[in-house]
CSV table of N, CA and C in Angstrom, one decimal:
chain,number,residue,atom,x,y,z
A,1,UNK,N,2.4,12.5,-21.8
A,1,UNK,CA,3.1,13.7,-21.8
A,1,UNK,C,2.6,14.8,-20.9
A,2,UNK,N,1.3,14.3,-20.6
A,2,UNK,CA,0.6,15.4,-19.6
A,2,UNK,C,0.8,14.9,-17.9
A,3,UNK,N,0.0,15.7,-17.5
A,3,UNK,CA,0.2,15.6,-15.8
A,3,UNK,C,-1.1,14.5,-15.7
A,4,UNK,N,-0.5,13.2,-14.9
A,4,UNK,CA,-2.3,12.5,-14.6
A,4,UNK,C,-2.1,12.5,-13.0
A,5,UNK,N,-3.3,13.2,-12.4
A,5,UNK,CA,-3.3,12.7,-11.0
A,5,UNK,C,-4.7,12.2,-10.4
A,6,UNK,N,-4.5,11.2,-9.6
A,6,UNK,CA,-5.7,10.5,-9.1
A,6,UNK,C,-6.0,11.0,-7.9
A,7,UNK,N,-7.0,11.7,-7.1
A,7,UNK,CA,-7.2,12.2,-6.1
A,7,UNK,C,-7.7,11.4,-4.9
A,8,UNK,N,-8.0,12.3,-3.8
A,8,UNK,CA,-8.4,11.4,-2.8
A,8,UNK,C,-8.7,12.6,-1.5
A,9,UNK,N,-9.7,12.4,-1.2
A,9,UNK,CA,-10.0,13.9,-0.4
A,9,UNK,C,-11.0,12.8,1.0
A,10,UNK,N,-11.2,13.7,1.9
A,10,UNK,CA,-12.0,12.9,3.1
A,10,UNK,C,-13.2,12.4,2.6
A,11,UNK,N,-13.7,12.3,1.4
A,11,UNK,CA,-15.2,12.1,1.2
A,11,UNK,C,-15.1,10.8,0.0
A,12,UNK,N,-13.5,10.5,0.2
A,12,UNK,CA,-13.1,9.2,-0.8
A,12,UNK,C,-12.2,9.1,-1.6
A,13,UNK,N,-11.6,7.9,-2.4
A,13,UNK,CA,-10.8,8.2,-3.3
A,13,UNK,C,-11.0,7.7,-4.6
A,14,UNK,N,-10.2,8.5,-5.2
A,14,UNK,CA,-10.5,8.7,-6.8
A,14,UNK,C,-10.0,6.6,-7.3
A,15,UNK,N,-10.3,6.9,-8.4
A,15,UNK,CA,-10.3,5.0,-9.3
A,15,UNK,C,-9.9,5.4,-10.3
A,16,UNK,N,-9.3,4.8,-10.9
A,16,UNK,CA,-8.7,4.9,-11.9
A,16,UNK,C,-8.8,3.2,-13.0
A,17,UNK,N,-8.9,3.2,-13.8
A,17,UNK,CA,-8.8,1.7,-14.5
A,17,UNK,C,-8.4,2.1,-15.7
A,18,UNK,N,-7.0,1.5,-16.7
A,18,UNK,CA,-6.3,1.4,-16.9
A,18,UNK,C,-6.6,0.2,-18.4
A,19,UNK,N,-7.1,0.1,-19.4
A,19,UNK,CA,-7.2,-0.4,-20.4
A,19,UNK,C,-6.0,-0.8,-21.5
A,20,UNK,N,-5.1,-1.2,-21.4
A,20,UNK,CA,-3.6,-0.8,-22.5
A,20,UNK,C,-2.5,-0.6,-21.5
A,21,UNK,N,-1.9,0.2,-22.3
A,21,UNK,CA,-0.4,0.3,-21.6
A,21,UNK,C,-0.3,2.0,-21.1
A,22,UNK,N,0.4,2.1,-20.0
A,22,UNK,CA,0.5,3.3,-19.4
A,22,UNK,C,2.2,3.9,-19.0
A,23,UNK,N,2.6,4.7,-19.6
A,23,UNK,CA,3.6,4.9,-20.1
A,23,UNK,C,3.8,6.5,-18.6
A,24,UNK,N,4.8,6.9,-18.3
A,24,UNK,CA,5.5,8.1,-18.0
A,24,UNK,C,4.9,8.0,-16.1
A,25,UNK,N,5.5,9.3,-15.6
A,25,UNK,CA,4.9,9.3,-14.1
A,25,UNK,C,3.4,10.1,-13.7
A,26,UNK,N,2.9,9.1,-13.1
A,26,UNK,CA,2.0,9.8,-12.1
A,26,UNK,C,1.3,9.7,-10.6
A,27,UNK,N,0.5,10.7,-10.2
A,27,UNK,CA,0.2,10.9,-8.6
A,27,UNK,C,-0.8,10.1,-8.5
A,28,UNK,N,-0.8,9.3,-7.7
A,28,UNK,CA,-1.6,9.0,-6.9
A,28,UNK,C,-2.3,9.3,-5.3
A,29,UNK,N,-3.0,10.0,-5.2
A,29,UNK,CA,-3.3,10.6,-3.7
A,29,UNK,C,-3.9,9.5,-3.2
A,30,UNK,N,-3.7,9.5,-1.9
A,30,UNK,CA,-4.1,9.2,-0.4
A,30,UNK,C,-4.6,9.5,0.6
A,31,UNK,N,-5.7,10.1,0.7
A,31,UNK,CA,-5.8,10.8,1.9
A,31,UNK,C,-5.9,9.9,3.6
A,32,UNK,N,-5.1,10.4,4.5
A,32,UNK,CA,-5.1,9.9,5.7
A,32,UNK,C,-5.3,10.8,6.7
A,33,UNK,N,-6.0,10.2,7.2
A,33,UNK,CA,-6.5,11.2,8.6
A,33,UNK,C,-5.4,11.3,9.9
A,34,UNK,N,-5.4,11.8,10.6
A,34,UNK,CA,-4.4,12.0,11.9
A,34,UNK,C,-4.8,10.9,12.8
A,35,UNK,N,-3.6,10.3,13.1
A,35,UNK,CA,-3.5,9.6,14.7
A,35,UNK,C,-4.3,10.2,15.5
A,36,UNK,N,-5.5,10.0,16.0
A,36,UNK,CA,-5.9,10.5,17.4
A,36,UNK,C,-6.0,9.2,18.7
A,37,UNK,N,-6.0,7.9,18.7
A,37,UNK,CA,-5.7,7.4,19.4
A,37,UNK,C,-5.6,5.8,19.0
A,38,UNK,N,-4.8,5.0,20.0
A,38,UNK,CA,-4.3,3.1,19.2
A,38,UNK,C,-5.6,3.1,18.7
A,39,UNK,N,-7.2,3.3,19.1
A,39,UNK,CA,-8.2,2.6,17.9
A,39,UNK,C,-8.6,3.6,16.9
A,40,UNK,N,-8.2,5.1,16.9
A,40,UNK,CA,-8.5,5.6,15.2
A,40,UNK,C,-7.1,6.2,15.0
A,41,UNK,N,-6.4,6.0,13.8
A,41,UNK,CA,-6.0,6.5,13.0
A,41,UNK,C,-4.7,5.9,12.6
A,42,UNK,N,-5.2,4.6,12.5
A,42,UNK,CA,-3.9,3.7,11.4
A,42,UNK,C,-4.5,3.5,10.4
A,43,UNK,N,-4.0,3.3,9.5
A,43,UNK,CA,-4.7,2.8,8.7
A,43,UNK,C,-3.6,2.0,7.4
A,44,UNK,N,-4.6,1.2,6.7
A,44,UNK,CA,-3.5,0.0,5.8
A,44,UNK,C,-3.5,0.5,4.4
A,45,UNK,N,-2.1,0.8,3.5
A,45,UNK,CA,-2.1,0.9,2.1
A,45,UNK,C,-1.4,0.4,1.2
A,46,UNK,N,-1.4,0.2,0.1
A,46,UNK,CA,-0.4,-0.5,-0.6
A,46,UNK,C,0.1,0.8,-1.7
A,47,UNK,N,1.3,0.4,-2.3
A,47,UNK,CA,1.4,1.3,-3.2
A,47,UNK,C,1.3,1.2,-4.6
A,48,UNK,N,0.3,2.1,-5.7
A,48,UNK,CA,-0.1,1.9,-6.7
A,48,UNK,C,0.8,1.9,-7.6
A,49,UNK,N,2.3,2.8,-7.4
A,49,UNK,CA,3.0,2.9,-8.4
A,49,UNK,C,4.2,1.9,-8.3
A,50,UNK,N,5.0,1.7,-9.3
A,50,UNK,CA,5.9,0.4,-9.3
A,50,UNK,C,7.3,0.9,-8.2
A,51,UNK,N,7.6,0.2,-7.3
A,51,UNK,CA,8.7,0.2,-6.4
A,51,UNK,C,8.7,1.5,-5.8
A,52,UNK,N,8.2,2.7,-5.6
A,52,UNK,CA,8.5,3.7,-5.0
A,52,UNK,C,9.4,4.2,-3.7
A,53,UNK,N,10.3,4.6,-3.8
A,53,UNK,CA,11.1,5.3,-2.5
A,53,UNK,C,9.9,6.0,-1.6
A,54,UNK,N,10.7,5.1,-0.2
A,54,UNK,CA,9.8,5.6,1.3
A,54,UNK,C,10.4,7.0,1.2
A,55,UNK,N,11.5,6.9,1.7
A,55,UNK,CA,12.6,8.1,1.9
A,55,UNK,C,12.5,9.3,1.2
A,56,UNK,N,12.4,10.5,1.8
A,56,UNK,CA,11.9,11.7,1.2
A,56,UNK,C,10.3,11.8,0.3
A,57,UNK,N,9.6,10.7,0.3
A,57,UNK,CA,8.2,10.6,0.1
A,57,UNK,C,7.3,11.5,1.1
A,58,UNK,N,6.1,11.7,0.8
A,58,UNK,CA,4.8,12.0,1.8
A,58,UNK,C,4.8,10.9,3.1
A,59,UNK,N,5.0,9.4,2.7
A,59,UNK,CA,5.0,8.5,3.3
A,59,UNK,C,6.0,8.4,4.5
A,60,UNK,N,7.2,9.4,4.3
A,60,UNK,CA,8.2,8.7,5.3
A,60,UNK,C,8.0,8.9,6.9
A,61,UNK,N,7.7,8.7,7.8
A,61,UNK,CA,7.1,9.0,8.9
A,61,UNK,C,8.2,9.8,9.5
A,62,UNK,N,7.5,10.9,9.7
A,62,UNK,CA,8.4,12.1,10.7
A,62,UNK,C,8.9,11.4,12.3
A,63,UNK,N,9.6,12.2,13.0
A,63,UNK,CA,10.4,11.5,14.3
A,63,UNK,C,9.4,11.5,15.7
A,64,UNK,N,8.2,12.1,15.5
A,64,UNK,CA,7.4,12.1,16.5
A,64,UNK,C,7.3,10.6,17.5
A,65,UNK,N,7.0,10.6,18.4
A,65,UNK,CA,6.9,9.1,18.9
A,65,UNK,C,6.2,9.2,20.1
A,66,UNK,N,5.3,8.1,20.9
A,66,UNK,CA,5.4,6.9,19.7
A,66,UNK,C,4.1,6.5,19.0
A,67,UNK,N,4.2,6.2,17.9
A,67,UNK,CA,3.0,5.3,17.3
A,67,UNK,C,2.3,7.0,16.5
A,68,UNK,N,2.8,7.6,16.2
A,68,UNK,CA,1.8,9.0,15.9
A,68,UNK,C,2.1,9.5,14.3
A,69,UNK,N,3.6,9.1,14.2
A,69,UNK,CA,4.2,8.6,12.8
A,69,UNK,C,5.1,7.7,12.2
A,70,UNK,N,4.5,6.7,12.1
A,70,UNK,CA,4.6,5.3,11.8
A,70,UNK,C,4.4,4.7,10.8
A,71,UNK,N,5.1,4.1,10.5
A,71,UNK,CA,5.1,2.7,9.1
A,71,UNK,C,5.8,1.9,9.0
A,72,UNK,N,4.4,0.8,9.6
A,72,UNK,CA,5.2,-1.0,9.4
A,72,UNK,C,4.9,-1.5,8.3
A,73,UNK,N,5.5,-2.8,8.1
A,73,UNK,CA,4.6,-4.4,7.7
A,73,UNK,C,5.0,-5.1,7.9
A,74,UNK,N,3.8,-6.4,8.0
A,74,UNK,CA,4.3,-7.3,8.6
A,74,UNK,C,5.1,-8.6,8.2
A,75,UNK,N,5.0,-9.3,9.4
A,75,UNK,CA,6.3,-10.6,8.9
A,75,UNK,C,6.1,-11.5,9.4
A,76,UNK,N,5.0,-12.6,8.7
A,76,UNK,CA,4.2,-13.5,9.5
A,76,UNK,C,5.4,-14.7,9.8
A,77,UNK,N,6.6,-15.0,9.2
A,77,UNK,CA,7.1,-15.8,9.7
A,77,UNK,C,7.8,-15.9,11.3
A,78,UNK,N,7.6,-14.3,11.6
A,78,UNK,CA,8.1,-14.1,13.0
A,78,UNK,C,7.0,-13.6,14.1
A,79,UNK,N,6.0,-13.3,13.4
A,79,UNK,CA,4.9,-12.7,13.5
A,79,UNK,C,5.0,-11.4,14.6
A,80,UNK,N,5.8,-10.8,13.4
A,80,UNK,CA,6.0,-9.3,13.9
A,80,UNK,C,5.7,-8.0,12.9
A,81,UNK,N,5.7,-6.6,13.7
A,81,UNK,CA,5.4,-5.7,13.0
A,81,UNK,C,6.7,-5.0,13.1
A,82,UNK,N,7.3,-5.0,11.5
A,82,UNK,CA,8.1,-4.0,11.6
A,82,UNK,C,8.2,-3.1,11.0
A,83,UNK,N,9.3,-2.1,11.6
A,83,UNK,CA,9.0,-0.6,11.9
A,83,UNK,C,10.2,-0.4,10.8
A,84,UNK,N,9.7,0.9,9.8
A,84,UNK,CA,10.2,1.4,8.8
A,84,UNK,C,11.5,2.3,9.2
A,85,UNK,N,10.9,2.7,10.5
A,85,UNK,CA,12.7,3.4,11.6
A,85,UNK,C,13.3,2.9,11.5
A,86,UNK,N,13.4,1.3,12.4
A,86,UNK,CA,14.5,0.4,12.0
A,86,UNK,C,15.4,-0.1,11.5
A,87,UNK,N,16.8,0.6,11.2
A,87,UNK,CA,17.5,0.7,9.8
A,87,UNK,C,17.4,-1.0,9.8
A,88,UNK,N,17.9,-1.7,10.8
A,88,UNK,CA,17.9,-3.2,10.2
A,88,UNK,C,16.7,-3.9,9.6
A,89,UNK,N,15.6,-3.1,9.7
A,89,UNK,CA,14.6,-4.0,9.1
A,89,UNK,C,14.7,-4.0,7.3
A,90,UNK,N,15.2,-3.2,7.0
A,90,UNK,CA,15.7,-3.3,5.6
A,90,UNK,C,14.3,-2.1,4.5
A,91,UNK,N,13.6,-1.7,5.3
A,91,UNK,CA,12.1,-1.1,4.3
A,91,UNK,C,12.7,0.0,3.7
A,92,UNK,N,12.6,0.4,2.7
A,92,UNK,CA,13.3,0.9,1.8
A,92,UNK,C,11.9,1.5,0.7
A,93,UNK,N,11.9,0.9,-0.1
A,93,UNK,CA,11.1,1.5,-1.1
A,93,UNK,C,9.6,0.1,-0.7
A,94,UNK,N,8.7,1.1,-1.2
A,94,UNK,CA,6.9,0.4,-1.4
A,94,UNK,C,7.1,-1.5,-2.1
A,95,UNK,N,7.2,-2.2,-1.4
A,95,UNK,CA,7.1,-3.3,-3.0
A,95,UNK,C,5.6,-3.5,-3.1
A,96,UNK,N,5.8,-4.1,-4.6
A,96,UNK,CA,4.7,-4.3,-5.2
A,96,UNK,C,4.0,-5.3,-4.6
A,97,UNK,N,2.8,-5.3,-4.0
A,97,UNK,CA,2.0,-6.1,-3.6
A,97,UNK,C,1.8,-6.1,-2.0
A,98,UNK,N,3.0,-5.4,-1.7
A,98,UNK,CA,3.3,-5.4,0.2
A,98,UNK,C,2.0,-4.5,0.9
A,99,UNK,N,1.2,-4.8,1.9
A,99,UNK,CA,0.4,-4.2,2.3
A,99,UNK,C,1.4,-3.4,3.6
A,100,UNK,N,1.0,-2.1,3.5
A,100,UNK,CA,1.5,-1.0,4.9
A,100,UNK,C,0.7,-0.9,5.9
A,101,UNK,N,0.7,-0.6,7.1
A,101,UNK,CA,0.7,-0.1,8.6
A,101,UNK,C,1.0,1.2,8.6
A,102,UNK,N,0.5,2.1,8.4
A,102,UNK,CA,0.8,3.4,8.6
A,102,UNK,C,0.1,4.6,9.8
A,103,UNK,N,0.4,5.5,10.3
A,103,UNK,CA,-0.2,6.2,11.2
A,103,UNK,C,0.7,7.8,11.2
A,104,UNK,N,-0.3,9.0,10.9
A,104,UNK,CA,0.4,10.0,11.0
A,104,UNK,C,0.0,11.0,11.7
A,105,UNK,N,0.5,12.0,12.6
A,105,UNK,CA,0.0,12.6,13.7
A,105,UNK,C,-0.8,14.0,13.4
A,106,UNK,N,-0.4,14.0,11.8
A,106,UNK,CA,-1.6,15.4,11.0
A,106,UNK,C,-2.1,15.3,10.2
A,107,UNK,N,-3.3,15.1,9.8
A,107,UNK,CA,-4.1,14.8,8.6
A,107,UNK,C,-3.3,15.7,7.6
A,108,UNK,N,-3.6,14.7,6.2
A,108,UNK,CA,-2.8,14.9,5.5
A,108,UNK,C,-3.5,14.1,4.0
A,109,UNK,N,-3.1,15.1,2.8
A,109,UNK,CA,-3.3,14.5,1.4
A,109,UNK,C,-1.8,13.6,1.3
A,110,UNK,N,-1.7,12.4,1.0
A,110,UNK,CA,-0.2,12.1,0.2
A,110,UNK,C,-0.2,11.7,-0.8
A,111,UNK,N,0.9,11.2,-1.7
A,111,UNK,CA,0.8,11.4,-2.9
A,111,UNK,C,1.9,10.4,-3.1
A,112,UNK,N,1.6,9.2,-3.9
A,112,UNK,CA,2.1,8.3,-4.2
A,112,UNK,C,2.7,8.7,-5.9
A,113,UNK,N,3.8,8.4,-6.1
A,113,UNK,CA,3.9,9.3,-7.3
A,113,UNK,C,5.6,8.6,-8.5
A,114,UNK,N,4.6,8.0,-9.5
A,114,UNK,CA,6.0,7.2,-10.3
A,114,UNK,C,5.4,6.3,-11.4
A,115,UNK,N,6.1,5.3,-11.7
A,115,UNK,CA,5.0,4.7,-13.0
A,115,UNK,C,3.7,3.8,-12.2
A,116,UNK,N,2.3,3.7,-13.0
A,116,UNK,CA,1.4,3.3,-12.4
A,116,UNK,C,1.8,1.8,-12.4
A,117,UNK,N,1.3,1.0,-11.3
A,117,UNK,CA,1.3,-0.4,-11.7
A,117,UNK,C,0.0,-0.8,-12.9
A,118,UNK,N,-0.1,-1.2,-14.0
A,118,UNK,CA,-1.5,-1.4,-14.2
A,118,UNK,C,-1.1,-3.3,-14.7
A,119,UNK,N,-0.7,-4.0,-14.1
A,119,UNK,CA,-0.7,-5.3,-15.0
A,119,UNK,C,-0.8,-6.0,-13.2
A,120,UNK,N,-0.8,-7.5,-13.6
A,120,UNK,CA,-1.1,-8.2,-12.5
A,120,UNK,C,0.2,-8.9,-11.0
A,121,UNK,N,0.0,-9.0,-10.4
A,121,UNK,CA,1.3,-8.7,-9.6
A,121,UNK,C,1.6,-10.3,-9.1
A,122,UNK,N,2.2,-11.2,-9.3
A,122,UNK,CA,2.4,-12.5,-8.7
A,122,UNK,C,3.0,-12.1,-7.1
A,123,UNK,N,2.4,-13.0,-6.0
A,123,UNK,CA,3.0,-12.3,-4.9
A,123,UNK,C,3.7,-14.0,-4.7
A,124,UNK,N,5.3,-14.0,-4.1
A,124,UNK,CA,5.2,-15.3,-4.3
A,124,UNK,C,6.0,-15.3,-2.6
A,125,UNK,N,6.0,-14.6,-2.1
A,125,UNK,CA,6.1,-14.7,-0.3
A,125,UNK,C,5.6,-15.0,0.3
A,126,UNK,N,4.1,-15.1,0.4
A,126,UNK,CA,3.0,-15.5,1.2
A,126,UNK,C,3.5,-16.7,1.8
A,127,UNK,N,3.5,-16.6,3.2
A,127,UNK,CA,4.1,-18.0,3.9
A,127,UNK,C,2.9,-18.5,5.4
A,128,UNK,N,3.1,-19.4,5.9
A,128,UNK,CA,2.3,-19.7,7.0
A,128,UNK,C,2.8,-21.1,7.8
A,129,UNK,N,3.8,-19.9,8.7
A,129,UNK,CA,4.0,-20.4,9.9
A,129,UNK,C,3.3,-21.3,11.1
A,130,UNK,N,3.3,-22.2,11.2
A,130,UNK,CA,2.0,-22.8,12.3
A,130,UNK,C,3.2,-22.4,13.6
A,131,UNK,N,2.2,-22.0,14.4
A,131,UNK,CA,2.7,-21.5,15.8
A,131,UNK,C,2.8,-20.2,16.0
A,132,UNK,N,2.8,-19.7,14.7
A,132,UNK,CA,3.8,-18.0,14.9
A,132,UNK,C,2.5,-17.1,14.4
A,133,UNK,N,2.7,-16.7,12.8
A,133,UNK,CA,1.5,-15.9,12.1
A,133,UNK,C,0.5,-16.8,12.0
A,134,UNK,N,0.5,-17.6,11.7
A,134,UNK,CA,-0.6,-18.7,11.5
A,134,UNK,C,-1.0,-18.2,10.0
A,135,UNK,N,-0.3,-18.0,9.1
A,135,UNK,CA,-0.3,-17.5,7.6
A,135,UNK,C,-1.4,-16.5,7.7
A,136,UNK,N,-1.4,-15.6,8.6
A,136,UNK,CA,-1.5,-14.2,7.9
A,136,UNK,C,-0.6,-13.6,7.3
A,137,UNK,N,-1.3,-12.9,6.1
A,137,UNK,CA,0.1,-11.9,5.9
A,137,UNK,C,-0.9,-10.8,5.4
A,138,UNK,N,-0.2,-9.8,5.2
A,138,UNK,CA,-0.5,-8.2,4.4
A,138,UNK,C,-0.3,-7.7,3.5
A,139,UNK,N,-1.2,-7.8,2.5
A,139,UNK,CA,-1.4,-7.5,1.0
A,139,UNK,C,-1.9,-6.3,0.3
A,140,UNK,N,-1.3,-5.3,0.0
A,140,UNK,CA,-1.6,-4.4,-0.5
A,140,UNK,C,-2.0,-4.0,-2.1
A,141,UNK,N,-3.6,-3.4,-2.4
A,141,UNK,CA,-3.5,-2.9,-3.7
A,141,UNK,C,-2.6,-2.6,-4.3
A,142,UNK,N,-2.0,-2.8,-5.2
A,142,UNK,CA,-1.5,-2.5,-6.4
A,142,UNK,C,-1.7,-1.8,-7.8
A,143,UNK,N,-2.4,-1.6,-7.6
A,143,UNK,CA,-3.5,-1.2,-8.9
A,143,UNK,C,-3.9,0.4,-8.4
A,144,UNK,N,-4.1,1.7,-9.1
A,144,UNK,CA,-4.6,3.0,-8.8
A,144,UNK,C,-6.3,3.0,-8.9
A,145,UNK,N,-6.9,1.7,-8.2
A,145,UNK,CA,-8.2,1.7,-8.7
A,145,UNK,C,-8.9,0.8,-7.6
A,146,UNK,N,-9.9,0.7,-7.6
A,146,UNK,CA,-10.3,-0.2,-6.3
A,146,UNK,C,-10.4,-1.9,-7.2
A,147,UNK,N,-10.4,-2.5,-6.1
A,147,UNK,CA,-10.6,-4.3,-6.1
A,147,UNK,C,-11.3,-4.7,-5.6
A,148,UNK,N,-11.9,-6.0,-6.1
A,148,UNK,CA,-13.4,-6.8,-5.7
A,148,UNK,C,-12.6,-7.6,-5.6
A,149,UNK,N,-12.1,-8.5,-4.0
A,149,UNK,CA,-12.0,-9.7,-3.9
A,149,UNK,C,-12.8,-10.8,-4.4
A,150,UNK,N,-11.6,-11.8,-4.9
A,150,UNK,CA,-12.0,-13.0,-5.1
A,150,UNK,C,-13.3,-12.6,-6.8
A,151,UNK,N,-12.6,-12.2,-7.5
A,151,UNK,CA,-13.8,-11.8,-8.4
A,151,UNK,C,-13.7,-13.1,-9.6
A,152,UNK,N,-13.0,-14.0,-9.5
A,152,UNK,CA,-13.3,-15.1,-10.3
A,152,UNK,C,-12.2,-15.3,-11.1
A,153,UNK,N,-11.2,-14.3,-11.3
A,153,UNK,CA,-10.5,-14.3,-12.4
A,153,UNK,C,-8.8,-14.2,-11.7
A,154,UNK,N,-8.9,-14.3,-10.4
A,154,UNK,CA,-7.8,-14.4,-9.5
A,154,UNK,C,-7.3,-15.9,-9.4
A,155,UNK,N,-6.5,-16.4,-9.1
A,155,UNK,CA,-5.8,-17.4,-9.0
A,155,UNK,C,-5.0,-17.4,-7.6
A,156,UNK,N,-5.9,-17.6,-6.8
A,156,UNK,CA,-5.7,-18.0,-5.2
A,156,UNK,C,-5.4,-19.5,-4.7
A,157,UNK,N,-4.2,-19.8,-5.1
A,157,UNK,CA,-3.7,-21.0,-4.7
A,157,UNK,C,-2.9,-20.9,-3.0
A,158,UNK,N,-3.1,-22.0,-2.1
A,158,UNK,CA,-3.5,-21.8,-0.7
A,158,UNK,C,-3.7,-20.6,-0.3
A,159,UNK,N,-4.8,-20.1,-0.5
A,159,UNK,CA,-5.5,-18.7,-0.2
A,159,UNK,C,-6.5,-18.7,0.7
A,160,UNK,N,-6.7,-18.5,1.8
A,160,UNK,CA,-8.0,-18.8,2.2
A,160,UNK,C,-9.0,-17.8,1.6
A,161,UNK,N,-10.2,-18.1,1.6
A,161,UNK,CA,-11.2,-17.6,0.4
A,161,UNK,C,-11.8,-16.0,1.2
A,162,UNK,N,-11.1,-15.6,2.5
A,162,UNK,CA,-11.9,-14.7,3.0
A,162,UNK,C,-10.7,-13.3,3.3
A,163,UNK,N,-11.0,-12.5,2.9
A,163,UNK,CA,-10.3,-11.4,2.8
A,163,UNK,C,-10.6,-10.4,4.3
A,164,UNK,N,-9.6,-9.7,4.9
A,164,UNK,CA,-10.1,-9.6,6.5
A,164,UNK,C,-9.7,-7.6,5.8
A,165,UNK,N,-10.3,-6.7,6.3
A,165,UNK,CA,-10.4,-5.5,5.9
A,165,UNK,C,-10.4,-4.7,7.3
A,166,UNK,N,-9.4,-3.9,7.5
A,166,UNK,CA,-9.4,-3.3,8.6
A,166,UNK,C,-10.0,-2.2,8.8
A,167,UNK,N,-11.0,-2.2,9.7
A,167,UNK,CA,-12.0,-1.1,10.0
A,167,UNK,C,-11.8,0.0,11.0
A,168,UNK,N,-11.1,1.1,10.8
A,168,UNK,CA,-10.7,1.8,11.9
A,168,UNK,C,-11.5,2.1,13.3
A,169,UNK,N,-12.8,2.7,12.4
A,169,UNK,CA,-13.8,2.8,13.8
A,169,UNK,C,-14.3,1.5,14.9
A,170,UNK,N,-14.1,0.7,14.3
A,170,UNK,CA,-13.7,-0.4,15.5
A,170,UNK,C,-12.7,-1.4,15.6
């Protein structure tokens, strides 16, 4: 019945964990820093709340171009990055489990904001193309809380066992 918001400021973001069932809307913040050049300021998110609208979000990338406000993901069967501009690429609302490509040209708090995901997410897309992606694909948190790969209790069937984390500063 009350306001819950999870924060997220330049010195980190808030965790949340989730015991029971979690009922009504809430914020989740994000903080992202500005585009300053192709090696700082993309960065990868997934969205914590269940299916969220891109469109009229914090998220929706302004018309600036190119590459300064942006949001892809990817598509290992073609092994491309597509662009949320793109009406044909069909990106529409956050799905659950989809990891983002994002990049925005002003530092900024955003705010992810709707029911929390708190249960476990079956991803059943995961594909690997020989020749093309080579079964990478892009997996996003789900959860308002941080994650420990591979913590024992995951069920990674053809998974390879190593989780790759993108590091801006290099």
């Amino acid at each position: 019945p009350g306001t819950l918001t999870v924060l997220s400021t330049s010195s980190g973001n808030g965790s949340l964990i989730v015991s029971g069932t979690v009922t009504g809307s809430a914020t989740v913040q994000r903080y992202i820093a500005a585009y300053t050049s192709a090696a700082s300021g993309w960065h990868e998110i997934g969205s914590p709340v269940n299916n969220m609208a891109i469109s009229g979000s914090d998220f929706a990338p302004g018309t600036t171009s190119p590459n300064k406000d942006d949001l892809y993901t990817w598509d290992e069967a073609t092994n491309t990055w597509l662009n949320y501009k793109v009406s044909g690429n069909n990106i529409t609302n956050f799905a659950n489990g989809e990891g983002y490509l994002v990049a925005y040209e002003t530092t900024a708090t955003k705010a992810f904001t709707g029911s929390l995901n708190n249960t476990d997410v079956s991803i059943s897309g995961l594909s690997y193309t020989a020749g093309t992606g080579n079964g990478w694909n892009l997996l996003g948190n789900t959860l308002p809380s941080d994650i420990k790969w591979k913590e024992g209790n995951w069920t990674l069937t053809n998974v390879g066992g190593v989780a790759e984390i993108w590091e801006e500063a290099s």
